Amino acid sequence: MIIRNTKLKTAIYLLAVLFFLFLTKSVYAATYYVSTAGNFSIDRTRDVEDYVFGRSNYLIVASYNDDNIAIFNITNLRYPQNITSFNSSAGTCSLDGVTELEYANYSGSNFVVATSYIDDTLTILNITNNGLACVRSYTDSLTAGSIDGASALNVIGEIAYVTSDVDDYLTMVNISSATNLNNGYFDNVQPNSIDSPLGMDVINTTYGGDFAFVTSLLDDSLTSFNVSIPSAVPIVI
């Protein structure tokens, strides 16, 4: 059908625009959550992870300033619900300056694994019906496998891959026992430098094992490792 009436064409066009704006507002309506104090503080948020449990969707959020991890139910995207939180600024399960977190599931249980940049700690929290409970942690800022200035973090299965921003290490930790598996990989000289390794991704392949890709902030490099054997020092590839 060809519409020759200019006013009618304009009216139809305006109706189409208004209808589009209505749909856009409905589909992309923003949800805001702000908190800089208390149990569910996300002051200076540094990382966020999602997971699904049952028929519900959840977000785990880390607060660097308040040393806090909070979990929200986001099944209803318009109304996030506070579920539980964990706060610790010192001691065995410190989250002081928490920078990275990962969701992990093993042995039929759900966990949050998080790094404390200030206290050089990898903390493992169990997600239970009663909240978040610290089950174990790993701390090292002096020896081989240091996580001094713990920064980048990836978890595959029961293995956590952690980098040390201060001591330039890539370290592998068994999160079910909080033990260092291989004393880590160290290098701060090119061509295989991981000097200030703030970025990392670990992938599991079906054809050749596990591989870690680590960036060096100070040497502008990307180094690849074969990490398929957790008890062995990562091999540069």
PDB file of N, CA and C in Angstrom, residues 86-166:
ATOM      1  N   PHE A  86      30.366 -11.257  53.176  1.00  0.00           N
ATOM      2  CA  PHE A  86      31.482 -11.640  54.054  1.00  0.00           C
ATOM      3  C   PHE A  86      32.475 -10.498  54.051  1.00  0.00           C
ATOM      4  N   ASN A  87      32.910 -10.117  55.260  1.00  0.00           N
ATOM      5  CA  ASN A  87      33.853  -9.005  55.398  1.00  0.00           C
ATOM      6  C   ASN A  87      35.002  -9.415  56.291  1.00  0.00           C
ATOM      7  N   SER A  88      36.231  -9.114  55.834  1.00  0.00           N
ATOM      8  CA  SER A  88      37.401  -9.395  56.657  1.00  0.00           C
ATOM      9  C   SER A  88      38.556  -8.521  56.194  1.00  0.00           C
ATOM     10  N   SER A  89      39.160  -7.794  57.139  1.00  0.00           N
ATOM     11  CA  SER A  89      40.257  -6.889  56.800  1.00  0.00           C
ATOM     12  C   SER A  89      41.602  -7.361  57.331  1.00  0.00           C
ATOM     13  N   ALA A  90      41.625  -8.513  57.996  1.00  0.00           N
ATOM     14  CA  ALA A  90      42.876  -9.025  58.559  1.00  0.00           C
ATOM     15  C   ALA A  90      42.697 -10.495  58.905  1.00  0.00           C
ATOM     16  N   GLY A  91      43.820 -11.145  59.196  1.00  0.00           N
ATOM     17  CA  GLY A  91      43.744 -12.527  59.646  1.00  0.00           C
ATOM     18  C   GLY A  91      43.764 -13.543  58.524  1.00  0.00           C
ATOM     19  N   THR A  92      43.413 -14.761  58.880  1.00  0.00           N
ATOM     20  CA  THR A  92      43.532 -15.898  57.977  1.00  0.00           C
ATOM     21  C   THR A  92      42.763 -15.707  56.675  1.00  0.00           C
ATOM     22  N   CYS A  93      41.572 -15.190  56.765  1.00  0.00           N
ATOM     23  CA  CYS A  93      40.713 -15.080  55.577  1.00  0.00           C
ATOM     24  C   CYS A  93      40.544 -13.628  55.138  1.00  0.00           C
ATOM     25  N   SER A  94      41.629 -12.896  55.148  1.00  0.00           N
ATOM     26  CA  SER A  94      41.571 -11.475  54.824  1.00  0.00           C
ATOM     27  C   SER A  94      41.109 -11.230  53.385  1.00  0.00           C
ATOM     28  N   LEU A  95      40.279 -10.191  53.255  1.00  0.00           N
ATOM     29  CA  LEU A  95      39.888  -9.671  51.944  1.00  0.00           C
ATOM     30  C   LEU A  95      40.353  -8.222  51.812  1.00  0.00           C
ATOM     31  N   ASP A  96      41.396  -7.872  52.526  1.00  0.00           N
ATOM     32  CA  ASP A  96      41.877  -6.492  52.556  1.00  0.00           C
ATOM     33  C   ASP A  96      42.343  -6.084  51.153  1.00  0.00           C
ATOM     34  N   GLY A  97      41.619  -5.138  50.577  1.00  0.00           N
ATOM     35  CA  GLY A  97      41.944  -4.736  49.213  1.00  0.00           C
ATOM     36  C   GLY A  97      41.623  -5.842  48.222  1.00  0.00           C
ATOM     37  N   VAL A  98      40.413  -6.404  48.325  1.00  0.00           N
ATOM     38  CA  VAL A  98      40.050  -7.507  47.432  1.00  0.00           C
ATOM     39  C   VAL A  98      39.959  -6.991  45.997  1.00  0.00           C
ATOM     40  N   THR A  99      40.671  -7.664  45.097  1.00  0.00           N
ATOM     41  CA  THR A  99      40.753  -7.199  43.712  1.00  0.00           C
ATOM     42  C   THR A  99      40.092  -8.139  42.718  1.00  0.00           C
ATOM     43  N   GLU A 100      40.178  -9.439  42.959  1.00  0.00           N
ATOM     44  CA  GLU A 100      39.660 -10.406  41.990  1.00  0.00           C
ATOM     45  C   GLU A 100      38.862 -11.478  42.719  1.00  0.00           C
ATOM     46  N   LEU A 101      37.846 -11.995  42.054  1.00  0.00           N
ATOM     47  CA  LEU A 101      37.109 -13.128  42.611  1.00  0.00           C
ATOM     48  C   LEU A 101      36.649 -14.043  41.486  1.00  0.00           C
ATOM     49  N   GLU A 102      36.425 -15.311  41.862  1.00  0.00           N
ATOM     50  CA  GLU A 102      35.948 -16.317  40.925  1.00  0.00           C
ATOM     51  C   GLU A 102      34.926 -17.202  41.637  1.00  0.00           C
ATOM     52  N   TYR A 103      33.957 -17.681  40.886  1.00  0.00           N
ATOM     53  CA  TYR A 103      33.023 -18.686  41.399  1.00  0.00           C
ATOM     54  C   TYR A 103      33.572 -20.059  41.059  1.00  0.00           C
ATOM     55  N   ALA A 104      33.503 -20.990  42.010  1.00  0.00           N
ATOM     56  CA  ALA A 104      33.995 -22.350  41.781  1.00  0.00           C
ATOM     57  C   ALA A 104      32.994 -23.356  42.326  1.00  0.00           C
ATOM     58  N   ASN A 105      32.879 -24.468  41.639  1.00  0.00           N
ATOM     59  CA  ASN A 105      32.020 -25.560  42.095  1.00  0.00           C
ATOM     60  C   ASN A 105      32.811 -26.853  42.013  1.00  0.00           C
ATOM     61  N   TYR A 106      32.994 -27.502  43.148  1.00  0.00           N
ATOM     62  CA  TYR A 106      33.648 -28.806  43.161  1.00  0.00           C
ATOM     63  C   TYR A 106      33.167 -29.582  44.384  1.00  0.00           C
ATOM     64  N   SER A 107      33.235 -30.884  44.276  1.00  0.00           N
ATOM     65  CA  SER A 107      32.782 -31.783  45.344  1.00  0.00           C
ATOM     66  C   SER A 107      31.333 -31.482  45.756  1.00  0.00           C
ATOM     67  N   GLY A 108      30.534 -31.011  44.804  1.00  0.00           N
ATOM     68  CA  GLY A 108      29.127 -30.760  45.076  1.00  0.00           C
ATOM     69  C   GLY A 108      28.835 -29.499  45.860  1.00  0.00           C
ATOM     70  N   SER A 109      29.830 -28.632  46.037  1.00  0.00           N
ATOM     71  CA  SER A 109      29.628 -27.398  46.814  1.00  0.00           C
ATOM     72  C   SER A 109      29.998 -26.178  45.984  1.00  0.00           C
ATOM     73  N   ASN A 110      29.481 -25.027  46.410  1.00  0.00           N
ATOM     74  CA  ASN A 110      29.738 -23.755  45.732  1.00  0.00           C
ATOM     75  C   ASN A 110      30.698 -22.906  46.563  1.00  0.00           C
ATOM     76  N   PHE A 111      31.635 -22.267  45.866  1.00  0.00           N
ATOM     77  CA  PHE A 111      32.661 -21.480  46.559  1.00  0.00           C
ATOM     78  C   PHE A 111      32.898 -20.153  45.849  1.00  0.00           C
ATOM     79  N   VAL A 112      33.355 -19.184  46.639  1.00  0.00           N
ATOM     80  CA  VAL A 112      33.911 -17.945  46.112  1.00  0.00           C
ATOM     81  C   VAL A 112      35.403 -17.963  46.433  1.00  0.00           C
ATOM     82  N   VAL A 113      36.220 -17.735  45.419  1.00  0.00           N
ATOM     83  CA  VAL A 113      37.667 -17.650  45.600  1.00  0.00           C
ATOM     84  C   VAL A 113      38.061 -16.209  45.323  1.00  0.00           C
ATOM     85  N   ALA A 114      38.793 -15.582  46.253  1.00  0.00           N
ATOM     86  CA  ALA A 114      39.089 -14.157  46.124  1.00  0.00           C
ATOM     87  C   ALA A 114      40.519 -13.849  46.536  1.00  0.00           C
ATOM     88  N   THR A 115      41.078 -12.776  45.966  1.00  0.00           N
ATOM     89  CA  THR A 115      42.439 -12.365  46.290  1.00  0.00           C
ATOM     90  C   THR A 115      42.439 -11.081  47.112  1.00  0.00           C
ATOM     91  N   SER A 116      43.325 -11.038  48.101  1.00  0.00           N
ATOM     92  CA  SER A 116      43.589  -9.815  48.858  1.00  0.00           C
ATOM     93  C   SER A 116      44.920  -9.240  48.376  1.00  0.00           C
ATOM     94  N   TYR A 117      44.854  -8.081  47.716  1.00  0.00           N
ATOM     95  CA  TYR A 117      46.077  -7.455  47.198  1.00  0.00           C
ATOM     96  C   TYR A 117      46.976  -6.990  48.333  1.00  0.00           C
ATOM     97  N   ILE A 118      46.379  -6.486  49.396  1.00  0.00           N
ATOM     98  CA  ILE A 118      47.162  -5.895  50.491  1.00  0.00           C
ATOM     99  C   ILE A 118      47.753  -6.961  51.412  1.00  0.00           C
ATOM    100  N   ASP A 119      46.991  -8.015  51.712  1.00  0.00           N
ATOM    101  CA  ASP A 119      47.476  -9.044  52.637  1.00  0.00           C
ATOM    102  C   ASP A 119      48.012 -10.289  51.934  1.00  0.00           C
ATOM    103  N   ASP A 120      48.146 -10.235  50.594  1.00  0.00           N
ATOM    104  CA  ASP A 120      48.799 -11.315  49.835  1.00  0.00           C
ATOM    105  C   ASP A 120      48.152 -12.665  50.120  1.00  0.00           C
ATOM    106  N   THR A 121      46.841 -12.683  50.053  1.00  0.00           N
ATOM    107  CA  THR A 121      46.088 -13.869  50.471  1.00  0.00           C
ATOM    108  C   THR A 121      45.099 -14.307  49.401  1.00  0.00           C
ATOM    109  N   LEU A 122      44.980 -15.607  49.246  1.00  0.00           N
ATOM    110  CA  LEU A 122      43.930 -16.219  48.436  1.00  0.00           C
ATOM    111  C   LEU A 122      42.951 -16.853  49.412  1.00  0.00           C
ATOM    112  N   THR A 123      41.716 -16.373  49.431  1.00  0.00           N
ATOM    113  CA  THR A 123      40.715 -16.823  50.396  1.00  0.00           C
ATOM    114  C   THR A 123      39.619 -17.629  49.696  1.00  0.00           C
ATOM    115  N   ILE A 124      39.257 -18.758  50.311  1.00  0.00           N
ATOM    116  CA  ILE A 124      38.217 -19.626  49.762  1.00  0.00           C
ATOM    117  C   ILE A 124      37.023 -19.605  50.709  1.00  0.00           C
ATOM    118  N   LEU A 125      35.869 -19.161  50.191  1.00  0.00           N
ATOM    119  CA  LEU A 125      34.643 -19.064  50.976  1.00  0.00           C
ATOM    120  C   LEU A 125      33.608 -20.047  50.448  1.00  0.00           C
ATOM    121  N   ASN A 126      32.961 -20.761  51.358  1.00  0.00           N
ATOM    122  CA  ASN A 126      31.904 -21.694  50.992  1.00  0.00           C
ATOM    123  C   ASN A 126      30.563 -20.961  50.994  1.00  0.00           C
ATOM    124  N   ILE A 127      29.822 -21.079  49.883  1.00  0.00           N
ATOM    125  CA  ILE A 127      28.481 -20.503  49.811  1.00  0.00           C
ATOM    126  C   ILE A 127      27.500 -21.533  50.362  1.00  0.00           C
ATOM    127  N   THR A 128      26.876 -21.224  51.501  1.00  0.00           N
ATOM    128  CA  THR A 128      25.938 -22.150  52.136  1.00  0.00           C
ATOM    129  C   THR A 128      24.574 -21.489  52.277  1.00  0.00           C
ATOM    130  N   ASN A 129      23.616 -22.251  52.761  1.00  0.00           N
ATOM    131  CA  ASN A 129      22.288 -21.684  53.005  1.00  0.00           C
ATOM    132  C   ASN A 129      22.322 -20.624  54.097  1.00  0.00           C
ATOM    133  N   ASN A 130      23.339 -20.695  54.946  1.00  0.00           N
ATOM    134  CA  ASN A 130      23.454 -19.752  56.064  1.00  0.00           C
ATOM    135  C   ASN A 130      24.344 -18.556  55.752  1.00  0.00           C
ATOM    136  N   GLY A 131      24.901 -18.517  54.548  1.00  0.00           N
ATOM    137  CA  GLY A 131      25.753 -17.387  54.188  1.00  0.00           C
ATOM    138  C   GLY A 131      27.090 -17.823  53.636  1.00  0.00           C
ATOM    139  N   LEU A 132      28.089 -16.954  53.777  1.00  0.00           N
ATOM    140  CA  LEU A 132      29.452 -17.224  53.315  1.00  0.00           C
ATOM    141  C   LEU A 132      30.321 -17.591  54.506  1.00  0.00           C
ATOM    142  N   ALA A 133      31.038 -18.708  54.385  1.00  0.00           N
ATOM    143  CA  ALA A 133      31.903 -19.161  55.478  1.00  0.00           C
ATOM    144  C   ALA A 133      33.302 -19.413  54.949  1.00  0.00           C
ATOM    145  N   CYS A 134      34.303 -18.868  55.637  1.00  0.00           N
ATOM    146  CA  CYS A 134      35.686 -19.102  55.229  1.00  0.00           C
ATOM    147  C   CYS A 134      36.072 -20.536  55.555  1.00  0.00           C
ATOM    148  N   VAL A 135      36.595 -21.245  54.571  1.00  0.00           N
ATOM    149  CA  VAL A 135      37.003 -22.632  54.798  1.00  0.00           C
ATOM    150  C   VAL A 135      38.520 -22.794  54.825  1.00  0.00           C
ATOM    151  N   ARG A 136      39.229 -21.948  54.086  1.00  0.00           N
ATOM    152  CA  ARG A 136      40.690 -22.022  54.097  1.00  0.00           C
ATOM    153  C   ARG A 136      41.257 -20.842  53.308  1.00  0.00           C
ATOM    154  N   SER A 137      42.567 -20.648  53.427  1.00  0.00           N
ATOM    155  CA  SER A 137      43.229 -19.583  52.665  1.00  0.00           C
ATOM    156  C   SER A 137      44.692 -19.928  52.446  1.00  0.00           C
ATOM    157  N   TYR A 138      45.296 -19.238  51.510  1.00  0.00           N
ATOM    158  CA  TYR A 138      46.727 -19.416  51.206  1.00  0.00           C
ATOM    159  C   TYR A 138      47.370 -18.036  51.197  1.00  0.00           C
ATOM    160  N   THR A 139      48.483 -17.900  51.913  1.00  0.00           N
ATOM    161  CA  THR A 139      49.196 -16.626  51.986  1.00  0.00           C
ATOM    162  C   THR A 139      50.686 -16.852  51.772  1.00  0.00           C
ATOM    163  N   ASP A 140      51.293 -16.018  50.932  1.00  0.00           N
ATOM    164  CA  ASP A 140      52.741 -16.098  50.727  1.00  0.00           C
ATOM    165  C   ASP A 140      53.204 -14.807  50.075  1.00  0.00           C
ATOM    166  N   SER A 141      54.142 -14.130  50.731  1.00  0.00           N
ATOM    167  CA  SER A 141      54.699 -12.901  50.159  1.00  0.00           C
ATOM    168  C   SER A 141      56.221 -12.926  50.150  1.00  0.00           C
ATOM    169  N   LEU A 142      56.806 -14.096  50.441  1.00  0.00           N
ATOM    170  CA  LEU A 142      58.256 -14.149  50.606  1.00  0.00           C
ATOM    171  C   LEU A 142      58.954 -15.205  49.759  1.00  0.00           C
ATOM    172  N   THR A 143      58.343 -16.365  49.575  1.00  0.00           N
ATOM    173  CA  THR A 143      59.049 -17.487  48.976  1.00  0.00           C
ATOM    174  C   THR A 143      58.658 -17.683  47.508  1.00  0.00           C
ATOM    175  N   ALA A 144      59.250 -18.715  46.899  1.00  0.00           N
ATOM    176  CA  ALA A 144      58.883 -19.077  45.533  1.00  0.00           C
ATOM    177  C   ALA A 144      57.390 -19.404  45.497  1.00  0.00           C
ATOM    178  N   GLY A 145      56.710 -18.856  44.514  1.00  0.00           N
ATOM    179  CA  GLY A 145      55.271 -19.012  44.477  1.00  0.00           C
ATOM    180  C   GLY A 145      54.562 -17.905  45.215  1.00  0.00           C
ATOM    181  N   SER A 146      55.253 -16.795  45.447  1.00  0.00           N
ATOM    182  CA  SER A 146      54.672 -15.651  46.150  1.00  0.00           C
ATOM    183  C   SER A 146      53.426 -15.135  45.433  1.00  0.00           C
ATOM    184  N   ILE A 147      52.454 -14.696  46.224  1.00  0.00           N
ATOM    185  CA  ILE A 147      51.298 -13.976  45.665  1.00  0.00           C
ATOM    186  C   ILE A 147      51.237 -12.583  46.296  1.00  0.00           C
ATOM    187  N   ASP A 148      52.417 -12.003  46.508  1.00  0.00           N
ATOM    188  CA  ASP A 148      52.524 -10.654  47.064  1.00  0.00           C
ATOM    189  C   ASP A 148      51.881  -9.669  46.079  1.00  0.00           C
ATOM    190  N   GLY A 149      50.876  -8.959  46.553  1.00  0.00           N
ATOM    191  CA  GLY A 149      50.123  -8.107  45.646  1.00  0.00           C
ATOM    192  C   GLY A 149      49.296  -8.956  44.700  1.00  0.00           C
ATOM    193  N   ALA A 150      48.560  -9.928  45.291  1.00  0.00           N
ATOM    194  CA  ALA A 150      47.767 -10.852  44.477  1.00  0.00           C
ATOM    195  C   ALA A 150      46.857 -10.064  43.548  1.00  0.00           C
ATOM    196  N   SER A 151      46.947 -10.365  42.268  1.00  0.00           N
ATOM    197  CA  SER A 151      46.199  -9.546  41.306  1.00  0.00           C
ATOM    198  C   SER A 151      45.295 -10.397  40.427  1.00  0.00           C
ATOM    199  N   ALA A 152      45.801 -10.900  39.299  1.00  0.00           N
ATOM    200  CA  ALA A 152      44.943 -11.663  38.402  1.00  0.00           C
ATOM    201  C   ALA A 152      44.623 -13.040  38.989  1.00  0.00           C
ATOM    202  N   LEU A 153      43.402 -13.532  38.692  1.00  0.00           N
ATOM    203  CA  LEU A 153      42.952 -14.807  39.252  1.00  0.00           C
ATOM    204  C   LEU A 153      42.062 -15.528  38.250  1.00  0.00           C
ATOM    205  N   ASN A 154      42.320 -16.821  38.075  1.00  0.00           N
ATOM    206  CA  ASN A 154      41.442 -17.713  37.319  1.00  0.00           C
ATOM    207  C   ASN A 154      41.323 -19.008  38.096  1.00  0.00           C
ATOM    208  N   VAL A 155      40.169 -19.672  37.993  1.00  0.00           N
ATOM    209  CA  VAL A 155      39.979 -20.965  38.652  1.00  0.00           C
ATOM    210  C   VAL A 155      39.415 -21.953  37.638  1.00  0.00           C
ATOM    211  N   ILE A 156      40.066 -23.112  37.542  1.00  0.00           N
ATOM    212  CA  ILE A 156      39.552 -24.223  36.738  1.00  0.00           C
ATOM    213  C   ILE A 156      39.536 -25.454  37.634  1.00  0.00           C
ATOM    214  N   GLY A 157      38.343 -25.994  37.861  1.00  0.00           N
ATOM    215  CA  GLY A 157      38.229 -27.132  38.759  1.00  0.00           C
ATOM    216  C   GLY A 157      38.635 -26.749  40.168  1.00  0.00           C
ATOM    217  N   GLU A 158      39.641 -27.447  40.708  1.00  0.00           N
ATOM    218  CA  GLU A 158      40.132 -27.157  42.054  1.00  0.00           C
ATOM    219  C   GLU A 158      41.451 -26.396  42.037  1.00  0.00           C
ATOM    220  N   ILE A 159      41.842 -25.901  40.871  1.00  0.00           N
ATOM    221  CA  ILE A 159      43.118 -25.197  40.747  1.00  0.00           C
ATOM    222  C   ILE A 159      42.888 -23.710  40.543  1.00  0.00           C
ATOM    223  N   ALA A 160      43.527 -22.904  41.400  1.00  0.00           N
ATOM    224  CA  ALA A 160      43.493 -21.453  41.256  1.00  0.00           C
ATOM    225  C   ALA A 160      44.814 -20.987  40.670  1.00  0.00           C
ATOM    226  N   TYR A 161      44.747 -20.153  39.657  1.00  0.00           N
ATOM    227  CA  TYR A 161      45.929 -19.554  39.032  1.00  0.00           C
ATOM    228  C   TYR A 161      45.974 -18.109  39.488  1.00  0.00           C
ATOM    229  N   VAL A 162      47.056 -17.731  40.172  1.00  0.00           N
ATOM    230  CA  VAL A 162      47.161 -16.406  40.793  1.00  0.00           C
ATOM    231  C   VAL A 162      48.468 -15.755  40.368  1.00  0.00           C
ATOM    232  N   THR A 163      48.424 -14.467  40.092  1.00  0.00           N
ATOM    233  CA  THR A 163      49.661 -13.755  39.786  1.00  0.00           C
ATOM    234  C   THR A 163      50.015 -12.782  40.903  1.00  0.00           C
ATOM    235  N   SER A 164      51.328 -12.543  41.045  1.00  0.00           N
ATOM    236  CA  SER A 164      51.838 -11.600  42.031  1.00  0.00           C
ATOM    237  C   SER A 164      52.307 -10.341  41.319  1.00  0.00           C
ATOM    238  N   ASP A 165      51.621  -9.235  41.578  1.00  0.00           N
ATOM    239  CA  ASP A 165      51.996  -7.966  40.956  1.00  0.00           C
ATOM    240  C   ASP A 165      53.339  -7.468  41.469  1.00  0.00           C
ATOM    241  N   VAL A 166      53.662  -7.781  42.718  1.00  0.00           N
ATOM    242  CA  VAL A 166      54.899  -7.282  43.340  1.00  0.00           C
ATOM    243  C   VAL A 166      56.103  -8.160  42.986  1.00  0.00           C
TER     244      VAL A 166
END
